[in-house]
Amino acid sequence: MSANDRVLINQMVEEWRNSRTVPLSFDAAFERFACEHALHGFGLSEEEVEAGVIGGSDDGGLDGVYVFLGNRLLHEDSDILHDSSAASNVESGTQLTLWLVQAKTSATFSEVALDKVASTCSTLLDLSAEESALKVLYADDLIARFRLFKDALQRLLKRHPTVLIKFSYVTRGEANEVHPKVQAKAKLLEAQFSNAFAVSTGEVEFLGPAELWKRASTLPSYTLELPYMESITHGTSHVALVALGDYIDFLSDDSGTIKSHIFDWNVRDYQGNVEVNREITASLLNPDAPEFWWLNNGITIVCSQATSIGKRLSLSDVQIVNGLQTSYTLHETLRERYSTEPSDDVFSRLVQVRILVTADQAARDAVIRATNRQTSVPVASLRATDDIQRQIESYYLEHEWFYDRRKNFYRNQGKTTDRIVSIPLLAQSVMAMALGRPDDARARPSSLLKSDADYRRVFSEKTELPVYLWLSKAQRQVDEFLQTRPEPISRSQYTNLHFHLAMLGATDLVGRVFNRPDFLNNSAREDVFPLPAKLESLWNSLLEQFENFQKERGWGPDKAAKSGEFVTYLTTNLGYGSLRQK
């Protein structure tokens, strides 16, 4: 079977790379494939996987670096890094994970690879290391990913997080035939990770074709069974009382991790150690508390079909649209006890679950809105269900593009990766090209729409739908241009400047700077964008201005790219004029 697994994995990687408008090399495609499936349980989007890839030289033996708090991917603009109240609301003991991936197309696992990772981590995990010294040894992107982890750790110290440092070593070799010397080096690396901090634990895993095939061929299940104690049925929908033990089973995958993908349509992320969640925890831990379902508003599930047989509901296309805080708090508070003491009395207590059956997406959206209007959710948090979002999705579908307002919805359907556009990516494209703020697009990848004012500007009903599609196409063209230049660019250059190049392309079409989407109406109608020769000229000018600006200010590339001052400097010096950035 091992030879067949290798053939199947090679075929999957080839099909994935060839489905792209600009195919990657097999090695680059394998790196992304390995990162995606090493982190299979997190349900990362294509853009989230890509953001953690470390490209080019000086990668320290690492092809991917990701940081998670609980089950959530952290970004450089995540609240906990900038808002002390957000950090203080993180539940005590929450796990902070640094996940490292190395992917090689070789047919073996080597000691040298583990030695290189050990050396890299020894240096980059040193909290006293000077960044100027690190820059001599390692790529900017690699340093930035470790900085994100160290910053998060230091911000969360008062919350006493647990720390997991995990290394996934991926090759086309057999994971069950790793040489004893390599296994011994893996144990040493685990010990090094465990000793890095007082609260850290280290793990090393070997992934070969068999493991990759198993993960790659397993889509997240949206069809689940839910046992119940009692239920009321009206039509095809139900209100059920479910034992807490059964509900924890319902939420957990085979490893005991919560199934985050069934919360994709919820309007809010887990809020951590906020008052309402502390009250839920207190009631769970108090054996004398009233019945749990008396004190809790319960869970709302929407699904396309529900079949009840012998007090078990089989639910299709499951999404939990209200009750995320309750679900996560239950899971966080009781999961370990449930694995060791499943007969504890607490697990026979009940939670109320509403199961609403409808295949009508508009009806589902109405349920999401209605159930969440009853709590203090900011308007911008409901963006995925707004009319404008559904209109954009419909318009994209008409043109065989896919607007992923429901995270990974089209990816799980196997749609062409290059034509899937997420809400965050479209927002960044609008901000960079239509509003003239590539600095914000670069600086705020995950927080761009937290301001209601920014959301209304980015997703305005005054903006014509063809402009949104044009912006997505234009950003793809810029990214493809940068990926196919004869002279490869560094990962840091791409991360810092691809939105700036997109802005210059749009500005050049219009002939001057602007900050209103309607300036792009004609370009969208005619479906035009600067040709590769023009993009090459703009790119060279951008690099020259970027270098000059850094020298004049004495700033590093990250700070310069996130600066509105640089945007004004750039457009003024290139003769397009200037606008106030904020």
CSV table of C-alpha atoms in Angstrom, one decimal, residues 2 109 173-179 183 206-211:
chain,number,residue,atom,x,y,z
A,2,SER,CA,2.9,2.4,0.7
A,109,PHE,CA,13.5,11.2,7.1
A,173,GLY,CA,9.1,8.4,3.1
A,174,GLU,CA,7.4,5.8,5.3
A,175,ALA,CA,6.6,7.2,8.7
A,176,ASN,CA,6.5,3.7,10.2
A,177,GLU,CA,10.0,3.0,9.0
A,178,VAL,CA,11.9,5.9,10.5
A,179,HIS,CA,15.5,5.0,11.3
A,183,GLN,CA,13.7,8.8,16.1
A,206,PHE,CA,6.5,12.1,11.1
A,207,LEU,CA,4.0,12.3,8.2
A,208,GLY,CA,4.5,10.2,5.1
A,209,PRO,CA,2.3,9.4,2.1
A,210,ALA,CA,-0.1,7.2,4.1
A,211,GLU,CA,-0.7,9.8,6.8
